[in-house]
Structure formats: structure tokens, C-alpha cells
Tab-separated table of C-alpha atoms in Angstrom:
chain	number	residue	atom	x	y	z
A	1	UNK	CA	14.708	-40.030	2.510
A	2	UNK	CA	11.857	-37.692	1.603
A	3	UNK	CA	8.406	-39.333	-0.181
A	4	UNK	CA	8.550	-37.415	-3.650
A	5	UNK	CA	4.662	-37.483	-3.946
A	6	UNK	CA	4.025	-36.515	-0.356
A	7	UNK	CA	6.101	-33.466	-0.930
A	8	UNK	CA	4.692	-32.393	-4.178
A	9	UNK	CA	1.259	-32.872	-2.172
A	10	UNK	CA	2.379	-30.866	1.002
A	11	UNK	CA	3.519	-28.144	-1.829
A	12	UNK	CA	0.207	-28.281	-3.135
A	13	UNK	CA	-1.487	-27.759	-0.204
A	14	UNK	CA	0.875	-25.008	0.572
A	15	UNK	CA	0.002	-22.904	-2.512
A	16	UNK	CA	-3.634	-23.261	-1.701
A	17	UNK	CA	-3.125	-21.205	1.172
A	18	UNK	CA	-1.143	-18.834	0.261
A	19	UNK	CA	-3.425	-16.033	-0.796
A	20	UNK	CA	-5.942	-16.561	1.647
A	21	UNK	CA	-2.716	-16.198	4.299
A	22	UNK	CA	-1.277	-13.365	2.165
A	23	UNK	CA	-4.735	-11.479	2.565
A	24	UNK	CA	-5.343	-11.816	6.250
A	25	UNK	CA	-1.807	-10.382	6.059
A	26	UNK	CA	-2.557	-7.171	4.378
A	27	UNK	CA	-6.238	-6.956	5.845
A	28	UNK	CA	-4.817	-6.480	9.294
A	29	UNK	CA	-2.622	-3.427	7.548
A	30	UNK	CA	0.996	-5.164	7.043
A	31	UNK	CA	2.653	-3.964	4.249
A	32	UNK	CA	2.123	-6.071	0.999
A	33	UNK	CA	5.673	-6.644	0.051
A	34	UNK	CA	6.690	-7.011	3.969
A	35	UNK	CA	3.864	-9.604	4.232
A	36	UNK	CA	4.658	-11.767	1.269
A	37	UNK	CA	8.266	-11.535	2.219
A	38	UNK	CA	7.279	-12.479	5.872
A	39	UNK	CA	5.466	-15.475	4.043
A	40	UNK	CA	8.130	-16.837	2.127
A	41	UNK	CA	9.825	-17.912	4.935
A	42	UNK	CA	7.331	-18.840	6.971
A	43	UNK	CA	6.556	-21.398	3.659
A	44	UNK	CA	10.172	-22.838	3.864
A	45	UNK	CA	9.573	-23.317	7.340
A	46	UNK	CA	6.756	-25.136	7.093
A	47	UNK	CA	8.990	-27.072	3.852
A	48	UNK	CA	11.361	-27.867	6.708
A	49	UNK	CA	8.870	-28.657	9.839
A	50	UNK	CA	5.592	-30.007	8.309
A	51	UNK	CA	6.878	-33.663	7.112
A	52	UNK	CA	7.690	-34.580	10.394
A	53	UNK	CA	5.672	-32.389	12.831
A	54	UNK	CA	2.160	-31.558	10.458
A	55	UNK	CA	0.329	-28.840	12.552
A	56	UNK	CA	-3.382	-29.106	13.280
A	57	UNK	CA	-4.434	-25.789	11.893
A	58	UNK	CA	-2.040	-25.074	8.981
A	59	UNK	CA	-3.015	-21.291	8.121
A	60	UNK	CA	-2.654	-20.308	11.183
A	61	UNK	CA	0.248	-22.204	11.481
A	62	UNK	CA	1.531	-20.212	8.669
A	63	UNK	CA	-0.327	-16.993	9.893
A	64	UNK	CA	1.395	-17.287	13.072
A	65	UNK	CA	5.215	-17.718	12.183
A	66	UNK	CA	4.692	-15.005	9.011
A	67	UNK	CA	3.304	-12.526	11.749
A	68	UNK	CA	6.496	-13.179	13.843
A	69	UNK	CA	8.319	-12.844	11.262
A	70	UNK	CA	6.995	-9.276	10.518
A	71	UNK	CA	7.362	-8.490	14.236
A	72	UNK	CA	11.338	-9.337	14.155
A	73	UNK	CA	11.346	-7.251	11.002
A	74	UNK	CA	9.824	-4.162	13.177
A	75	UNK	CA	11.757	-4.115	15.804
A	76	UNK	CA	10.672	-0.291	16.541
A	77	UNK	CA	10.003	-0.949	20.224
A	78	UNK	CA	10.897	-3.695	22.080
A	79	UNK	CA	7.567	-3.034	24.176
A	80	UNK	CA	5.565	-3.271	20.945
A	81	UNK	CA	7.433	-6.122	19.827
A	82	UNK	CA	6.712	-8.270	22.661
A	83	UNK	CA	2.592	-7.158	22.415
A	84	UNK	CA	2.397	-8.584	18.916
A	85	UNK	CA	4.306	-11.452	19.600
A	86	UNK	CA	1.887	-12.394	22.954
A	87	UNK	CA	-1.291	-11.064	20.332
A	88	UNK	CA	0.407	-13.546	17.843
A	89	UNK	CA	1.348	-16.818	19.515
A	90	UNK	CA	-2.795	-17.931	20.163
A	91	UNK	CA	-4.074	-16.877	16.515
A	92	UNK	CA	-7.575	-16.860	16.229
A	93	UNK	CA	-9.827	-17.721	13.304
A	94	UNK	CA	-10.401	-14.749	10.688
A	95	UNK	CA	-13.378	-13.037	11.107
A	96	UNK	CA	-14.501	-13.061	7.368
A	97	UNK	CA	-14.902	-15.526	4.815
A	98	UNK	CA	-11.708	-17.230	3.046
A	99	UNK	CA	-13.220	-16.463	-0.468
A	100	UNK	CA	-13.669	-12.829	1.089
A	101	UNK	CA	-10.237	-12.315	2.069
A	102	UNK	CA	-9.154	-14.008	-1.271
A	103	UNK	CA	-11.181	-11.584	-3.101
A	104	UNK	CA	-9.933	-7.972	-1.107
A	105	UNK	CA	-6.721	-9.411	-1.923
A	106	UNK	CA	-7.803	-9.375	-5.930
A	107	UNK	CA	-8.704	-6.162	-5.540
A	108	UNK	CA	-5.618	-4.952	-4.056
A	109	UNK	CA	-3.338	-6.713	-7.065
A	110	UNK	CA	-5.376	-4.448	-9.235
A	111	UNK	CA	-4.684	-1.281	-7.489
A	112	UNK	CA	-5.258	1.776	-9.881
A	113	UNK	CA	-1.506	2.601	-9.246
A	114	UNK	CA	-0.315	-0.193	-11.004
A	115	UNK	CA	0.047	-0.789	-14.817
A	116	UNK	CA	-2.072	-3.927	-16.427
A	117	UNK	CA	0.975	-6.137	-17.090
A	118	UNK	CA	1.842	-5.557	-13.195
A	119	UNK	CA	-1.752	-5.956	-12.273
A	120	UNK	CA	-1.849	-9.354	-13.616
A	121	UNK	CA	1.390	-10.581	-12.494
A	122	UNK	CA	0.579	-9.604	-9.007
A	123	UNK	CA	-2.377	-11.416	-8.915
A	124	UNK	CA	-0.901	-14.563	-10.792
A	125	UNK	CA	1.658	-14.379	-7.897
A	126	UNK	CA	-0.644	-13.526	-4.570
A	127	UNK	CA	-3.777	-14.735	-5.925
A	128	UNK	CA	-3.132	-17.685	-8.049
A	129	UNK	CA	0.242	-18.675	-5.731
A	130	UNK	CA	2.319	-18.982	-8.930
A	131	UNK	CA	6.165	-18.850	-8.863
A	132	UNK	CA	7.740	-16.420	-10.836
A	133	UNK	CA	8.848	-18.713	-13.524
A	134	UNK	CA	5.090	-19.983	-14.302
A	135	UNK	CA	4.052	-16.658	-14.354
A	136	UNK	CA	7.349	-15.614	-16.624
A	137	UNK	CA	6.180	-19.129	-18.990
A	138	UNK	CA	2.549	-17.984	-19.148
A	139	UNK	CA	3.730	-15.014	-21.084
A	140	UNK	CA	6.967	-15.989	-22.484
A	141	UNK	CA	9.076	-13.629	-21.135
A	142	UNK	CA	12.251	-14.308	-19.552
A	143	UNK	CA	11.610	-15.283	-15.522
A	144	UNK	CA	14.407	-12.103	-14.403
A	145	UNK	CA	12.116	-10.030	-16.599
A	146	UNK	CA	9.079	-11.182	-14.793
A	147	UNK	CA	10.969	-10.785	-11.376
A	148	UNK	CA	11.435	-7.547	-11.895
A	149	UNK	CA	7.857	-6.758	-12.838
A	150	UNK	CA	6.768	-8.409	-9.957
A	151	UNK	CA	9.258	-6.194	-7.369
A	152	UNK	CA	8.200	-3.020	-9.306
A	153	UNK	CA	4.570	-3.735	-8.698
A	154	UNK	CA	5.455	-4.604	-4.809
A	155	UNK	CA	7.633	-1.254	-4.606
A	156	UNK	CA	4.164	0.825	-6.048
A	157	UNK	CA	2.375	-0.336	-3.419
A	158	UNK	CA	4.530	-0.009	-0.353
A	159	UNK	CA	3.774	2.574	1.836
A	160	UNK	CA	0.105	2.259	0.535
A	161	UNK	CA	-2.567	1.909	2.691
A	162	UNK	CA	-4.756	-0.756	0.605
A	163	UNK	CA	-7.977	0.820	0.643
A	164	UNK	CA	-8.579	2.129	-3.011
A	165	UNK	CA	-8.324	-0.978	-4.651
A	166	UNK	CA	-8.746	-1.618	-8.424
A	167	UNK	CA	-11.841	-0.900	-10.322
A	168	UNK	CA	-14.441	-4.233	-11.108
A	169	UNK	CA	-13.469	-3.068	-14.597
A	170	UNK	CA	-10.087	-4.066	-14.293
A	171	UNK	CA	-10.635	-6.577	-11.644
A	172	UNK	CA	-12.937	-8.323	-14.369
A	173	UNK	CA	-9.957	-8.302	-17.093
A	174	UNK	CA	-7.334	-9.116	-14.782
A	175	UNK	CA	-9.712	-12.139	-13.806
A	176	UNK	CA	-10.050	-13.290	-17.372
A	177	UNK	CA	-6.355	-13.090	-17.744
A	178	UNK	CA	-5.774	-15.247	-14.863
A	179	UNK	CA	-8.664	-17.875	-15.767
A	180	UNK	CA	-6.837	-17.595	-20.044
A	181	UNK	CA	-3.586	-18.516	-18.090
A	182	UNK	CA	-5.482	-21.564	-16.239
A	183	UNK	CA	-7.243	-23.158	-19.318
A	184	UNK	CA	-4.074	-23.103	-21.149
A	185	UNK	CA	-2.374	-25.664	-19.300
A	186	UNK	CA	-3.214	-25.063	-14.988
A	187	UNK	CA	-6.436	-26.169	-14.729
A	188	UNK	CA	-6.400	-25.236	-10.620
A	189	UNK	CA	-5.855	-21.632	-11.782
A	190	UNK	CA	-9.021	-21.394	-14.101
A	191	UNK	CA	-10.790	-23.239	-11.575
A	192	UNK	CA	-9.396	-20.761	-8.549
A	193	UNK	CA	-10.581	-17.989	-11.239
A	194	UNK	CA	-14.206	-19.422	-11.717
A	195	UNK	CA	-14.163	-19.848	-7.515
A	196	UNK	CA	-13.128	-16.081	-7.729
A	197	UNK	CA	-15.755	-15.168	-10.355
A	198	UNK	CA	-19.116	-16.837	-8.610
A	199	UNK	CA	-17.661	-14.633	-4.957
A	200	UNK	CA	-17.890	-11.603	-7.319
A	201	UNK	CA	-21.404	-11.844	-8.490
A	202	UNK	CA	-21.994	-12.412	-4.765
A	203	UNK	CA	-20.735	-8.856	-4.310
A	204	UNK	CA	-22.096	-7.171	-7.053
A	205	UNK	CA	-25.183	-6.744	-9.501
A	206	UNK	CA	-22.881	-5.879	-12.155
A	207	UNK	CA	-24.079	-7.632	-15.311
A	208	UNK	CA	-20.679	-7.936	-16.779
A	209	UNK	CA	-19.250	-9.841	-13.915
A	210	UNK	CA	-21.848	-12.604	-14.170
A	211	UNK	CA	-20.870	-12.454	-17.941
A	212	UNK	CA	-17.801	-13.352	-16.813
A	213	UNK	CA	-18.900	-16.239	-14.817
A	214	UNK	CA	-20.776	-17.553	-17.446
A	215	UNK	CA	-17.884	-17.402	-19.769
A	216	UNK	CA	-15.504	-19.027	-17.961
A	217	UNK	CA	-17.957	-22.092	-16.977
A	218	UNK	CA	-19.455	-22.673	-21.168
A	219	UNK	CA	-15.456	-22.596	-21.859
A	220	UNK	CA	-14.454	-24.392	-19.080
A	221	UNK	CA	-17.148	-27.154	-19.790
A	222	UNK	CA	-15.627	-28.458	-22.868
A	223	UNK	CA	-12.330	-28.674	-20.958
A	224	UNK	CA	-12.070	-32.320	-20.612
A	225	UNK	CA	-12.552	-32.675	-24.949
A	226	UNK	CA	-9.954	-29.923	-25.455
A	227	UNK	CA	-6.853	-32.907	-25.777
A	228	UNK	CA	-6.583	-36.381	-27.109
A	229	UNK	CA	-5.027	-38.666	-24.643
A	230	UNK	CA	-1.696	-38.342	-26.263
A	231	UNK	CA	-1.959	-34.821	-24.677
A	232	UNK	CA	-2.845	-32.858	-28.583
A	233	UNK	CA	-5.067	-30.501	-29.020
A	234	UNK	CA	-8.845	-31.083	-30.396
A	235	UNK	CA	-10.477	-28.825	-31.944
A	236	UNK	CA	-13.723	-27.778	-31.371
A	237	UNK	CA	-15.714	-29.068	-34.447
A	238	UNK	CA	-13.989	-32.279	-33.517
A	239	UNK	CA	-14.310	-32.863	-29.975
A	240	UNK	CA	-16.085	-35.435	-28.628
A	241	UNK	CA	-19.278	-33.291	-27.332
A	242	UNK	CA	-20.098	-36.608	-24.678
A	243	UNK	CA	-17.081	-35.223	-22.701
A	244	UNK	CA	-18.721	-32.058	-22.410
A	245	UNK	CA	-19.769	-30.969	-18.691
A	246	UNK	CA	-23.311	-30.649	-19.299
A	247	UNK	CA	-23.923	-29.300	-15.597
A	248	UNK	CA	-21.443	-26.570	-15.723
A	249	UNK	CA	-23.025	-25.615	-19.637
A	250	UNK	CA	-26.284	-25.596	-17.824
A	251	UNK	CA	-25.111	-23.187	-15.057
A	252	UNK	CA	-23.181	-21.249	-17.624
A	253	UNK	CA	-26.313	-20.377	-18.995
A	254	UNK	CA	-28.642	-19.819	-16.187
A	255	UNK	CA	-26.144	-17.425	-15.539
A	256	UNK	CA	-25.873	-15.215	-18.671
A	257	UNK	CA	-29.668	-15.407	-19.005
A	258	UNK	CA	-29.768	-13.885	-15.556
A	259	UNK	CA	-27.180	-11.086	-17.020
A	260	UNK	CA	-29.141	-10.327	-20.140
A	261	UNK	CA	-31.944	-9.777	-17.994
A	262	UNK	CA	-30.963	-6.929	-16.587
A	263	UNK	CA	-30.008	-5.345	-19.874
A	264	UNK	CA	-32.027	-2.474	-20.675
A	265	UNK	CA	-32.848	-0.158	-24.558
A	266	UNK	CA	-30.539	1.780	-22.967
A	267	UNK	CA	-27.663	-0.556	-21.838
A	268	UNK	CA	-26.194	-2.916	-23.956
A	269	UNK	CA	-24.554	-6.327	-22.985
A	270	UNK	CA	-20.923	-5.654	-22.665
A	271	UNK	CA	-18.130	-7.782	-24.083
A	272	UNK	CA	-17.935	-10.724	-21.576
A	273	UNK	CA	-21.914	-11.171	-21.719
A	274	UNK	CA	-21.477	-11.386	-25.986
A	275	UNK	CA	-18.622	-13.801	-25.677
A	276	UNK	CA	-20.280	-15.765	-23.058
A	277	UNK	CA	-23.615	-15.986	-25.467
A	278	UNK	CA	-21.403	-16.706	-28.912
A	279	UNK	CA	-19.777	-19.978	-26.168
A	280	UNK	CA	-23.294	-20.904	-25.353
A	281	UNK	CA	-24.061	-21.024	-28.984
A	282	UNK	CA	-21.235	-23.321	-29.924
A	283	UNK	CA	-21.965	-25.437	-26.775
A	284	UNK	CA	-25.641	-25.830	-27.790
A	285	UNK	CA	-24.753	-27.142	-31.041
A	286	UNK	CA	-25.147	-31.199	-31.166
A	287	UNK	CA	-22.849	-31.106	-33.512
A	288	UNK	CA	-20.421	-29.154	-35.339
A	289	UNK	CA	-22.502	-28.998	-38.264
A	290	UNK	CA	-25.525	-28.044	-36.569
A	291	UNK	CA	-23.489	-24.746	-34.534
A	292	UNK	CA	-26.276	-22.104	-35.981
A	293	UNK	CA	-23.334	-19.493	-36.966
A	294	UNK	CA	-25.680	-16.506	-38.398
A	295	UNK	CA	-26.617	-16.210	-34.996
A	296	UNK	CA	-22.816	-16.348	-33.886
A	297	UNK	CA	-21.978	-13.432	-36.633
A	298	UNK	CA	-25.018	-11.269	-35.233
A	299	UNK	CA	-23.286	-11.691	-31.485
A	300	UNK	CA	-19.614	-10.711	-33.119
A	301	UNK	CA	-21.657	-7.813	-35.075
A	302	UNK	CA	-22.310	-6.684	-31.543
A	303	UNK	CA	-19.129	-7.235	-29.852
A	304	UNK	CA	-17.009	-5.442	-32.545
A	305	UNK	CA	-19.489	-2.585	-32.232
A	306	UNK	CA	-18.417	-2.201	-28.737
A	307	UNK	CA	-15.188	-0.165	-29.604
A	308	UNK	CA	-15.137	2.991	-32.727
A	309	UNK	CA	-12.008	1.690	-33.931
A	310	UNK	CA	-12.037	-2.601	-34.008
A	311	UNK	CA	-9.546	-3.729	-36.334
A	312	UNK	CA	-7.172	-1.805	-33.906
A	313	UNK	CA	-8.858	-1.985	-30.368
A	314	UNK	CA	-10.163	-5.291	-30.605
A	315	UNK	CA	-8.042	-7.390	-33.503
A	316	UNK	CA	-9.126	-10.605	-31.601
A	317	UNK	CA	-12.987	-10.504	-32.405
A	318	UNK	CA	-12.853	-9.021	-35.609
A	319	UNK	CA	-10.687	-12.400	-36.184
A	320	UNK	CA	-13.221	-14.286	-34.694
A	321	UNK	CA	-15.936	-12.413	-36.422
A	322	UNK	CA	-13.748	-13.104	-39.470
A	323	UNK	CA	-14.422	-16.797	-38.936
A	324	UNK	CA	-18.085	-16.746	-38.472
A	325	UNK	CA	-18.299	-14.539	-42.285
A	326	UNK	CA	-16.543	-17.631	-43.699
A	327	UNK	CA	-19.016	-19.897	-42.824
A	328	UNK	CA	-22.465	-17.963	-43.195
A	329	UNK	CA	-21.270	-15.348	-46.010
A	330	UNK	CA	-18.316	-18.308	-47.785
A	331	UNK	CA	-14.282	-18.514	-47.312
A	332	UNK	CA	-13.553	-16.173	-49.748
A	333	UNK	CA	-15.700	-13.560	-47.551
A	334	UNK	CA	-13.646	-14.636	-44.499
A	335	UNK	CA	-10.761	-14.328	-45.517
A	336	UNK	CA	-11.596	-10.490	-47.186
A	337	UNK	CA	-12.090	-10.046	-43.840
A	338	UNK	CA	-8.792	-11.254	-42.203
A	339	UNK	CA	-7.398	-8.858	-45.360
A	340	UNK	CA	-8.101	-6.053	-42.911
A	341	UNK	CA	-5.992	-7.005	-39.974
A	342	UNK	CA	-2.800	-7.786	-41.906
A	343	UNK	CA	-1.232	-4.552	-40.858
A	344	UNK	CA	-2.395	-5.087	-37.284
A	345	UNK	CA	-1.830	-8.971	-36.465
A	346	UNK	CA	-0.175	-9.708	-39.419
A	347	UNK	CA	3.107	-11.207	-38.089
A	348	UNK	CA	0.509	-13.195	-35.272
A	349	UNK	CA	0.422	-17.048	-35.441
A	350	UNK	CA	-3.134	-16.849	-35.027
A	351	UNK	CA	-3.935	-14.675	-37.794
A	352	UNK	CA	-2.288	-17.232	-40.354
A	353	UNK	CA	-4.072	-20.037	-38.460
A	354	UNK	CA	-7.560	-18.509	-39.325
A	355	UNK	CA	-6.534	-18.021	-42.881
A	356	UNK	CA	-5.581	-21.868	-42.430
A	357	UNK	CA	-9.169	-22.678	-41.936
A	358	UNK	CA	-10.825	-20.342	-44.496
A	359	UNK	CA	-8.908	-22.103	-47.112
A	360	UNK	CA	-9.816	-25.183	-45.770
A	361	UNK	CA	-13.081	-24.494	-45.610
A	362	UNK	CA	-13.139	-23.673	-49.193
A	363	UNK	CA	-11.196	-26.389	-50.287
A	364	UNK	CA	-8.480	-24.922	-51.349
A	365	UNK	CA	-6.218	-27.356	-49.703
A	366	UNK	CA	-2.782	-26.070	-50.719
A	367	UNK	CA	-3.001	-22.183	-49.587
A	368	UNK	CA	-4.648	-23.902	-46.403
A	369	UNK	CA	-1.216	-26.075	-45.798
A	370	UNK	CA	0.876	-22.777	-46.179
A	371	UNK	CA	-1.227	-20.741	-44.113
A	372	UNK	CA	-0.793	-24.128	-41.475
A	373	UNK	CA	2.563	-24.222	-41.941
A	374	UNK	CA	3.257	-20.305	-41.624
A	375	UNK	CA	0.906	-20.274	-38.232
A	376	UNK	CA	3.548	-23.269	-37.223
A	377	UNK	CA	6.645	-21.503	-37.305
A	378	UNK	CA	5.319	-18.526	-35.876
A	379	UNK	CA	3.656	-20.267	-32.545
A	380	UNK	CA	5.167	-19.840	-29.771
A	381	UNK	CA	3.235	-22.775	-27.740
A	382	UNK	CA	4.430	-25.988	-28.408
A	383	UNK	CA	1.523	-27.779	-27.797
A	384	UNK	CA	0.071	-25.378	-30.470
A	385	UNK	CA	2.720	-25.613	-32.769
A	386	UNK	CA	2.477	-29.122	-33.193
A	387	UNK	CA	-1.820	-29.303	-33.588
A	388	UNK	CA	-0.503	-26.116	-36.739
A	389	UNK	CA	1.940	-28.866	-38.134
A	390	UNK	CA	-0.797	-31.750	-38.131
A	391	UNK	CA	-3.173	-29.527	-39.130
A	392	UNK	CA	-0.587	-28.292	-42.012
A	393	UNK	CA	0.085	-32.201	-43.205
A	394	UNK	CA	-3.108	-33.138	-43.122
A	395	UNK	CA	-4.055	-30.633	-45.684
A	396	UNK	CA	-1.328	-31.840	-47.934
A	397	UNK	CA	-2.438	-35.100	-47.554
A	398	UNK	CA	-5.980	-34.475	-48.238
A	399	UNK	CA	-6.673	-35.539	-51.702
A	400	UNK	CA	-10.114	-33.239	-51.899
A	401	UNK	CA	-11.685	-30.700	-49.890
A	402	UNK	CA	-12.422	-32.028	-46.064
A	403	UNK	CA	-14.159	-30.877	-43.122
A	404	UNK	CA	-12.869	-27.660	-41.726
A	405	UNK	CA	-10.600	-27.959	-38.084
A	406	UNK	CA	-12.884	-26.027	-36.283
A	407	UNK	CA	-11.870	-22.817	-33.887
């Protein structure tokens, strides 16, 4: 009978290698949709073979039978097929870096062909090495619908020659996107994400994309306060800052400082350097009481300023900005604020959370347990649904104005 844990960890150790696989795959010119199909089976394969028979060198164990896979599939010229298959049978080690062949294959997920949604789900599934469903979970959407994004995407870029490859514009969104999807529950993918970010600013002076780094490691620090261990969420003013990762906060901002640097009268920090500074601001604070939250406005000043038309283009940080009014400027001024995206994000979980805490935050404990309770029925994540309903009975309970829950 098969060991349960050994085959969840020969699983694991299978995904890890997929995209750097995948990669050498495409590098050498194979067709992306040929190689990951190639891949596929030469993953059951190993499913089937490694448990009793583990090979010495397992990606090119896995290089090797996907490669004769793709030779079968050929089957042009029998003259050529035999070649490959002799080339094949002794593979040798790549001649670039793993993190370099996981990064062309970023690139190539965010082909300028393909729309954002696609662009991300790509990556998710080549990069990150998650199965459809995951990626179908991460953005609650039914898993046929997400199959058939994914084999839309695949059918763009076959017959493509992979050497236009996405923007770092996009590649620096679709990046967030995939590290968002990791903190929320797979903490491999934000950490495969941060891996991804740090090879970036290896290949790049771009500012922004050490922004990006930074942001994902003063987020990623307070990781290990984000849930009780009953599994519920904390929130920030109430996590316990000891958990913190002090040496990833430190890094995180070694690395912005390094990005505002290079800023000039002439060029502004962009969006993922502001974030990043408004995360080292709330990681700096000792306290949630001591978070210095004019200078957190001034930073969302400059972030909504980033687009003519916020309340539309960039709902999210006037939101946020919405939340530092309320506590420098008073609730009431927050939530005149939040007035202004009711048309936009109205209907959004998120926007009746905020409200939630504005209330809260000026005692007004009543209109704070409906906004709660409203956020509640709209969320669609269950672990965030249930932190809305605590948060929601815990303001009815409350016989006087508490401490606000934090953001």
C-alpha cells in the first residue's frame, strides 16, 4: 500500500520542478502547449515509477521522458526522430541558471498577445505549478471556466516563437497577482513570487521592480501574526508584532530605500514603491497606536495621484486612503470619503468592511455591527467571512466605544 505522506511529499517535490522543466522546454523552442502537454505525462510517469525506482537526477529525469515524449508526438521523419531521441537519452545540465529559466518562462506567460486574466492564469499554472482547480479557487470561478482560460491562453501562443515576451510592466502586476494569491492561503506561492521578485531586480534597474520586492517582503513579514492558532484572521492593530520577521522588515526596507534613491524631481515613485513605503510605515510602528498615519495619508495622497481618474481606476487606494482620513482627519471624514466609491465598489464586501471600522472607530457601535454584518454576507472567503461575523458580534456586544480592528 502506498505511504500517504511520502506521496504528498514526492507531489511536492514534483511541482517544484515543474516550471523550471517547463522552461528548459520552451527555451530549447518546443511549443508551449506541446511542452506542458509532453510534461503531464512525463509527471504521471514519474507518479507511477518514482516510489519504487527514485532517479538520481529528477529534472532531467523528467526533462528526458517529456522530450521523448515530444519526439513521438513529431514523428515528421523517422531520421529526425531517432537524432533527438540519441540527443535526448544522456541529458545534460542546463546551461543557465534555474531562477533564469524560471524567470524567461514568466515572461513568456505574460506575452503581449495574451489578455491579463490569461496572463495570470498561465503563470499560476507554469510558473507557480498550480492545478487548474487552485487556480479556478483563487478567483472563484468555476474550475471548467478556468480550464478553458487556460487552453485559450495555450492556443494564443502556439505557433509563437517566444521571443517578445511580456512587458516588466505587466510582468510586475502579474507578479503581484501571483504573490496576492500566495499570502492568501499558499504560502510556497508568495514565497516562489518573492524568489521571482529578488531574480528580477537582478535583471533590471527598474525602480518599480525593487518596489515590488520590498512590498512583498514588509507584507510577507507579518505573515506568521496574520492567524490565531485556531486558523482566524488577526488583524493588524492586533497582531502580536513579536511574531513579526524582523530580518525580512529589515531587507524590505534596505530595499525600497535603494528604490527611492533613484527617484529623481522628475520621476516620481510609482505605485509599488508608495505601497511598499505606507507597509514599512505600519511595520515600523511598535504598536498600533503609535502607526504615525499623517505620514500614511501623505503616501496614499501620492498613490491616488498616480491615475486622473481614482475613484474609478484605482477604487482600492482611495479605500485605503479612505481609512487613513478616518484616523488623522476623524470617522466621520472617512467615511465622507468611502461616500464616493458607493457607485463604484458599492456592492464589494470590502467597501462595507471599511465602513465597519470607521464606525467603530467613532464609536458608533451599532452602524459598525451592520456595516460587519453586511461585509459578512457579501464575502466570498470563508475565512473572511467568519473574522466579518466576529468582528460584527463583537460590536454588538461592546457596551461602549472600543479599539478599532485594524486594516
Amino acid at each position: 500500500m502506498t505511504d500517504e505522506p511520502v506521496q504528498r511529499r514526492d507531489e511536492g517535490a514534483l511541482r517544484a520542478l515543474v516550471p523550471r522543466v517547463l522552461a528548459g522546454l520552451v527555451r530549447r523552442g518546443e511549443g508551449f502547449d506541446a511542452a506542458e502537454d509532453a510534461l503531464q505525462e512525463a509527471l504521471l510517469e514519474a507518479l507511477r515509477v518514482w516510489p519504487e525506482h527514485p532517479p538520481r537526477d529528477p529534472r532531467a529525469w523528467l526533462t528526458t521522458v517529456a522530450t521523448r515524449r515530444l519526439v513521438d508526438a513529431h514523428r515528421s521523419a523517422v531520421a529526425r526522430h531517432r537524432r533527438e531521441e540519441t540527443t535526448y537519452a544522456q541529458p545534460r545540465p542546463a546551461a543557465t541558471e534555474e531562477g533564469d529559466d524560471t524567470l524567461f518562462l514568466l515572461f513568456c506567460c505574460c506575452h503581449p498577445d495574451l489578455a491579463p486574466a490569461s496572463q495570470v492564469a498561465l503563470t499560476l499554472r507554469a510558473v507557480g505549478g498550480l492545478t487548474t482547480r487552485e487556480i479556478a479557487d483563487a478567483f472563484y470561478v468555476p474550475e471548467a471556466t478556468m480550464a478553458q482560460r487556460i487552453s485559450r491562453a495555450k492556443r494564443t501562443l502556439r505557433g509563437r516563437r517566444l521571443d517578445q515576451p511580456g512587458d516588466l510592466a505587466v510582468v510586475l502586476r502579474v507578479l503581484y497577482l501571483v504573490y496576492t494569491a500566495g499570502h492568501a492561503g499558499r504560502v510556497d506561492l508568495a514565497g516562489e513570487a518573492i524568489r521571482l521578485a529578488r531574480q528580477l531586480t537582478l535583471a533590471t534597474e527598474e525602480p518599480e521592480a525593487r518596489g515590488l520586492l520590498a512590498l512583498m517582503l514588509l507584507n510577507h513579514a507579518r505573515l506568521p501574526a496574520r492567524l490565531d492558532p485556531e486558523g482566524r484572521i488577526v488583524t493588524l492593530d492586533r497582531q502580536d508584532r513579536g511574531r513579526w520577521d524582523t530580518r525580512e522588515i529589515a531587507e524590505g526596507v534596505r530595499v525600497l530605500q535603494s528604490a527611492l534613491a533613484m527617484q529623481t524631481e522628475e520621476r516620481r515613485p510609482g505605485r509599488y514603491q508608495v505601497e511598499a513605503a505606507i507597509a514599512a510605515l505600519h511595520d515600523d510602528a511598535a504598536s498600533a497606536e503609535e502607526t504615525d498615519w499623517p505620514q500614511i495619508l501623505a503616501w496614499y495622497d501620492d498613490l491616488v495621484a498616480l491615475t486622473d481618474d481614482p475613484v474609478r481606476q484605482d477604487p482600492a487606494a482611495v479605500l485605503g486612503r479612505a481609512v487613513a482620513v478616518g484616523h488623522v482627519l476623524g470617522a466621520a471624514a472617512g467615511l465622507r470619503e468611502t461616500d464616493r466609491l458607493r457607485e463604484v465598489i458599492g456592492e464589494r464586501h470590502r467597501w462595507h468592511a471599511v465602513r465597519g471600522h470607521l464606525h467603530e472607530l467613532d464609536g458608533d457601535l451599532p452602524a459598525a455591527a451592520s456595516a460587519y454584518a453586511e461585509a459578512a454576507r457579501r464575502a466570498t472567503n470563508v475565512a473572511e467571512r467568519d473574522h466579518l461575523v466576529r468582528q460584527a458580534a463583537h460590536a454588538r456586544a461592546c457596551p461602549a466605544s472600543g479599539s478599532a480592528p485594524g486594516t
